[in-house]
Amino acid sequence: LRSRDVATLQMAMPAAPPGAAARLSEVERRRIQRLTLKEDASARLARALKEGPDRAIAEALAAVKAAGAPLPEALDWAAVRGVEDRLSLAAAIRDAAERDPPDYERLAVLLPAARAAARAAGGPDGGDGLDFERIERDVLRAAQLARLRDALATDDDTTIAHAAVPDLYGAVAA
């Protein structure tokens, strides 16, 4: 316990003879619990960085900070920064998509950035539960609808026809 050897403590505590743990003071039990929590949080972060999705990495990093464990010296800060960037992009996309009406101009800027970030990370398009394909179709429909409304305002049949056909995204019905 004095040398903070967490691996030994984790092996010794379950194998302790009956009543041995009760002889520890409250301070010693809390110290063992804190050390174990820090070790578990650090191991969870290492595991999440190797195999986890962005959300798991962010949660593991928060657990390490909450446990008061030192961040690993070999921590890949570029990877962590990339995770935070992708999560903030996903939050911004979700915010813009959930507005009433959706902020299609903002979405048109954010979607390409989010797709590029996902590809750079080697993951599939879409992240954090977002359906990039659906959102992109909505953005394209809104853009075509805006062009169609502008054409209708000109009251020129040729301009209206060019804006309406082909109706790839269902803007005419809208």
C-alpha positions as YAML, in Angstrom:
chain: A
units: angstrom
residues:
- id: 1
  name: LEU
  ca: [0.00, 0.00, 0.00]
- id: 2
  name: ARG
  ca: [2.85, 2.40, 0.82]
- id: 3
  name: SER
  ca: [4.54, 1.75, -2.51]
- id: 4
  name: ARG
  ca: [1.18, 2.15, -4.33]
- id: 5
  name: ASP
  ca: [1.64, -1.18, -6.09]
- id: 6
  name: VAL
  ca: [-1.87, -1.46, -7.51]
- id: 7
  name: ALA
  ca: [-1.28, -4.77, -9.31]
- id: 8
  name: THR
  ca: [-0.22, -6.45, -6.08]
- id: 9
  name: LEU
  ca: [-3.10, -4.88, -4.15]
- id: 10
  name: GLN
  ca: [-5.61, -6.09, -6.74]
- id: 11
  name: MET
  ca: [-4.27, -9.63, -6.41]
- id: 12
  name: ALA
  ca: [-3.92, -9.54, -2.61]
- id: 13
  name: MET
  ca: [-7.31, -8.11, -1.64]
- id: 14
  name: PRO
  ca: [-9.47, -10.93, -3.07]
- id: 15
  name: ALA
  ca: [-7.01, -13.54, -1.73]
- id: 16
  name: ALA
  ca: [-6.85, -12.01, 1.76]
- id: 17
  name: PRO
  ca: [-7.75, -14.34, 4.63]
- id: 18
  name: PRO
  ca: [-11.16, -13.82, 6.25]
- id: 19
  name: GLY
  ca: [-11.14, -10.74, 8.49]
- id: 20
  name: ALA
  ca: [-7.85, -9.37, 7.15]
- id: 21
  name: ALA
  ca: [-9.50, -6.53, 5.22]
- id: 22
  name: ALA
  ca: [-11.43, -5.54, 8.34]
- id: 23
  name: ARG
  ca: [-8.14, -4.88, 10.12]
- id: 24
  name: LEU
  ca: [-7.32, -2.13, 7.62]
- id: 25
  name: SER
  ca: [-8.16, 1.39, 8.71]
- id: 26
  name: GLU
  ca: [-10.84, 3.38, 6.89]
- id: 27
  name: VAL
  ca: [-8.09, 5.58, 5.40]
- id: 28
  name: GLU
  ca: [-6.26, 2.50, 4.06]
- id: 29
  name: ARG
  ca: [-9.44, 1.07, 2.54]
- id: 30
  name: ARG
  ca: [-10.22, 4.40, 0.82]
- id: 31
  name: ARG
  ca: [-6.63, 4.63, -0.44]
- id: 32
  name: ILE
  ca: [-6.87, 1.11, -1.92]
- id: 33
  name: GLN
  ca: [-10.20, 2.01, -3.51]
- id: 34
  name: ARG
  ca: [-8.77, 5.25, -4.97]
- id: 35
  name: LEU
  ca: [-5.66, 3.52, -6.32]
- id: 36
  name: THR
  ca: [-7.76, 0.76, -7.88]
- id: 37
  name: LEU
  ca: [-10.14, 3.31, -9.41]
- id: 38
  name: LYS
  ca: [-7.23, 5.23, -10.94]
- id: 39
  name: GLU
  ca: [-5.68, 2.06, -12.34]
- id: 40
  name: ASP
  ca: [-9.00, 0.88, -13.78]
- id: 41
  name: ALA
  ca: [-9.64, 4.28, -15.38]
- id: 42
  name: SER
  ca: [-6.17, 4.34, -16.96]
- id: 43
  name: ALA
  ca: [-6.61, 0.79, -18.29]
- id: 44
  name: ARG
  ca: [-10.04, 1.70, -19.66]
- id: 45
  name: LEU
  ca: [-8.53, 4.71, -21.48]
- id: 46
  name: ALA
  ca: [-5.76, 2.59, -23.00]
- id: 47
  name: ARG
  ca: [-8.32, 0.00, -24.13]
- id: 48
  name: ALA
  ca: [-10.65, 2.67, -25.55]
- id: 49
  name: LEU
  ca: [-7.81, 4.33, -27.48]
- id: 50
  name: LYS
  ca: [-6.99, 1.00, -29.14]
- id: 51
  name: GLU
  ca: [-10.45, -0.24, -29.98]
- id: 52
  name: GLY
  ca: [-13.19, 2.06, -28.80]
- id: 53
  name: PRO
  ca: [-15.45, 4.44, -30.64]
- id: 54
  name: ASP
  ca: [-15.06, 8.17, -30.07]
- id: 55
  name: ARG
  ca: [-17.70, 8.30, -27.33]
- id: 56
  name: ALA
  ca: [-15.95, 5.52, -25.36]
- id: 57
  name: ILE
  ca: [-12.62, 7.36, -25.62]
- id: 58
  name: ALA
  ca: [-14.15, 10.61, -24.38]
- id: 59
  name: GLU
  ca: [-15.86, 8.81, -21.49]
- id: 60
  name: ALA
  ca: [-12.66, 6.97, -20.54]
- id: 61
  name: LEU
  ca: [-10.67, 10.22, -20.61]
- id: 62
  name: ALA
  ca: [-13.29, 11.85, -18.37]
- id: 63
  name: ALA
  ca: [-13.09, 8.87, -15.99]
- id: 64
  name: VAL
  ca: [-9.29, 9.25, -15.75]
- id: 65
  name: LYS
  ca: [-9.67, 12.95, -14.97]
- id: 66
  name: ALA
  ca: [-12.45, 12.28, -12.43]
- id: 67
  name: ALA
  ca: [-10.36, 9.62, -10.69]
- id: 68
  name: GLY
  ca: [-7.46, 12.04, -10.42]
- id: 69
  name: ALA
  ca: [-5.18, 9.62, -12.24]
- id: 70
  name: PRO
  ca: [-2.26, 11.06, -14.16]
- id: 71
  name: LEU
  ca: [-2.68, 10.95, -17.88]
- id: 72
  name: PRO
  ca: [-0.40, 8.39, -19.51]
- id: 73
  name: GLU
  ca: [2.84, 9.91, -20.76]
- id: 74
  name: ALA
  ca: [2.50, 8.04, -24.04]
- id: 75
  name: LEU
  ca: [-1.00, 9.40, -24.61]
- id: 76
  name: ASP
  ca: [-1.62, 10.06, -28.30]
- id: 77
  name: TRP
  ca: [-2.76, 13.68, -27.99]
- id: 78
  name: ALA
  ca: [-3.43, 13.95, -31.72]
- id: 79
  name: ALA
  ca: [-5.87, 11.04, -31.47]
- id: 80
  name: VAL
  ca: [-7.54, 12.56, -28.40]
- id: 81
  name: ARG
  ca: [-7.82, 15.94, -30.14]
- id: 82
  name: GLY
  ca: [-9.31, 14.20, -33.19]
- id: 83
  name: VAL
  ca: [-11.89, 12.47, -31.00]
- id: 84
  name: GLU
  ca: [-12.86, 15.74, -29.37]
- id: 85
  name: ASP
  ca: [-13.09, 17.45, -32.78]
- id: 86
  name: ARG
  ca: [-15.32, 14.70, -34.18]
- id: 87
  name: LEU
  ca: [-17.57, 14.74, -31.13]
- id: 88
  name: SER
  ca: [-17.92, 18.53, -31.24]
- id: 89
  name: LEU
  ca: [-18.71, 18.37, -34.97]
- id: 90
  name: ALA
  ca: [-21.36, 15.73, -34.28]
- id: 91
  name: ALA
  ca: [-22.86, 17.90, -31.53]
- id: 92
  name: ALA
  ca: [-22.91, 20.94, -33.83]
- id: 93
  name: ILE
  ca: [-24.56, 18.90, -36.60]
- id: 94
  name: ARG
  ca: [-27.14, 17.53, -34.18]
- id: 95
  name: ASP
  ca: [-27.84, 21.06, -32.91]
- id: 96
  name: ALA
  ca: [-28.26, 22.48, -36.43]
- id: 97
  name: ALA
  ca: [-30.43, 19.54, -37.55]
- id: 98
  name: GLU
  ca: [-32.73, 19.70, -34.52]
- id: 99
  name: ARG
  ca: [-33.54, 23.40, -34.84]
- id: 100
  name: ASP
  ca: [-36.96, 24.42, -36.06]
- id: 101
  name: PRO
  ca: [-36.45, 24.95, -38.95]
- id: 102
  name: PRO
  ca: [-33.14, 23.13, -39.37]
- id: 103
  name: ASP
  ca: [-30.14, 25.36, -40.07]
- id: 104
  name: TYR
  ca: [-29.34, 24.01, -43.53]
- id: 105
  name: GLU
  ca: [-26.65, 26.59, -44.26]
- id: 106
  name: ARG
  ca: [-24.70, 25.55, -41.18]
- id: 107
  name: LEU
  ca: [-25.27, 21.87, -41.99]
- id: 108
  name: ALA
  ca: [-23.92, 22.41, -45.51]
- id: 109
  name: VAL
  ca: [-20.65, 23.63, -43.98]
- id: 110
  name: LEU
  ca: [-20.43, 21.07, -41.15]
- id: 111
  name: LEU
  ca: [-21.23, 17.88, -43.07]
- id: 112
  name: PRO
  ca: [-18.16, 17.90, -45.34]
- id: 113
  name: ALA
  ca: [-15.93, 18.63, -42.34]
- id: 114
  name: ALA
  ca: [-17.48, 15.78, -40.36]
- id: 115
  name: ARG
  ca: [-17.14, 13.37, -43.28]
- id: 116
  name: ALA
  ca: [-13.48, 14.31, -43.73]
- id: 117
  name: ALA
  ca: [-12.82, 13.87, -40.01]
- id: 118
  name: ALA
  ca: [-14.49, 10.45, -40.02]
- id: 119
  name: ARG
  ca: [-12.47, 9.32, -43.05]
- id: 120
  name: ALA
  ca: [-9.22, 10.62, -41.52]
- id: 121
  name: ALA
  ca: [-9.95, 8.53, -38.44]
- id: 122
  name: GLY
  ca: [-10.49, 5.48, -40.64]
- id: 123
  name: GLY
  ca: [-14.10, 5.17, -39.56]
- id: 124
  name: PRO
  ca: [-17.30, 5.08, -41.54]
- id: 125
  name: ASP
  ca: [-19.16, 8.24, -42.45]
- id: 126
  name: GLY
  ca: [-21.51, 9.28, -39.73]
- id: 127
  name: GLY
  ca: [-20.79, 9.15, -36.10]
- id: 128
  name: ASP
  ca: [-22.34, 9.53, -32.74]
- id: 129
  name: GLY
  ca: [-25.64, 8.16, -34.04]
- id: 130
  name: LEU
  ca: [-25.91, 10.61, -36.93]
- id: 131
  name: ASP
  ca: [-27.23, 9.56, -40.33]
- id: 132
  name: PHE
  ca: [-25.07, 11.68, -42.63]
- id: 133
  name: GLU
  ca: [-26.84, 10.37, -45.73]
- id: 134
  name: ARG
  ca: [-30.29, 11.47, -44.51]
- id: 135
  name: ILE
  ca: [-29.04, 14.84, -43.31]
- id: 136
  name: GLU
  ca: [-27.23, 15.43, -46.59]
- id: 137
  name: ARG
  ca: [-30.41, 14.59, -48.56]
- id: 138
  name: ASP
  ca: [-32.32, 17.08, -46.38]
- id: 139
  name: VAL
  ca: [-29.70, 19.78, -47.06]
- id: 140
  name: LEU
  ca: [-29.79, 19.12, -50.80]
- id: 141
  name: ARG
  ca: [-33.61, 19.17, -50.80]
- id: 142
  name: ALA
  ca: [-33.58, 22.50, -48.93]
- id: 143
  name: ALA
  ca: [-31.07, 23.95, -51.43]
- id: 144
  name: GLN
  ca: [-33.15, 22.82, -54.41]
- id: 145
  name: LEU
  ca: [-36.30, 24.13, -52.73]
- id: 146
  name: ALA
  ca: [-34.64, 27.54, -52.24]
- id: 147
  name: ARG
  ca: [-33.62, 27.59, -55.94]
- id: 148
  name: LEU
  ca: [-37.17, 26.64, -56.93]
- id: 149
  name: ARG
  ca: [-38.71, 29.37, -54.77]
- id: 150
  name: ASP
  ca: [-36.30, 31.93, -56.24]
- id: 151
  name: ALA
  ca: [-37.28, 30.74, -59.72]
- id: 152
  name: LEU
  ca: [-40.99, 30.99, -58.86]
- id: 153
  name: ALA
  ca: [-40.41, 34.58, -57.73]
- id: 154
  name: THR
  ca: [-39.08, 35.45, -61.21]
- id: 155
  name: ASP
  ca: [-42.37, 34.29, -62.80]
- id: 156
  name: ASP
  ca: [-40.34, 33.04, -65.78]
- id: 157
  name: ASP
  ca: [-41.50, 29.60, -66.99]
- id: 158
  name: THR
  ca: [-38.08, 28.62, -68.38]
- id: 159
  name: THR
  ca: [-36.28, 29.51, -65.14]
- id: 160
  name: ILE
  ca: [-38.92, 27.65, -63.12]
- id: 161
  name: ALA
  ca: [-38.60, 24.56, -65.34]
- id: 162
  name: HIS
  ca: [-34.79, 24.55, -65.04]
- id: 163
  name: ALA
  ca: [-35.04, 24.79, -61.25]
- id: 164
  name: ALA
  ca: [-37.74, 22.10, -60.97]
- id: 165
  name: VAL
  ca: [-36.37, 19.45, -63.32]
- id: 166
  name: PRO
  ca: [-34.85, 17.06, -62.49]
- id: 167
  name: ASP
  ca: [-36.42, 16.87, -59.02]
- id: 168
  name: LEU
  ca: [-33.81, 14.58, -57.45]
- id: 169
  name: TYR
  ca: [-34.62, 15.43, -53.84]
- id: 170
  name: GLY
  ca: [-38.42, 15.89, -53.77]
- id: 171
  name: ALA
  ca: [-38.34, 19.69, -53.66]
- id: 172
  name: VAL
  ca: [-41.31, 20.10, -56.00]
- id: 173
  name: ALA
  ca: [-43.60, 18.25, -53.62]
- id: 174
  name: ALA
  ca: [-42.37, 20.39, -50.72]
...
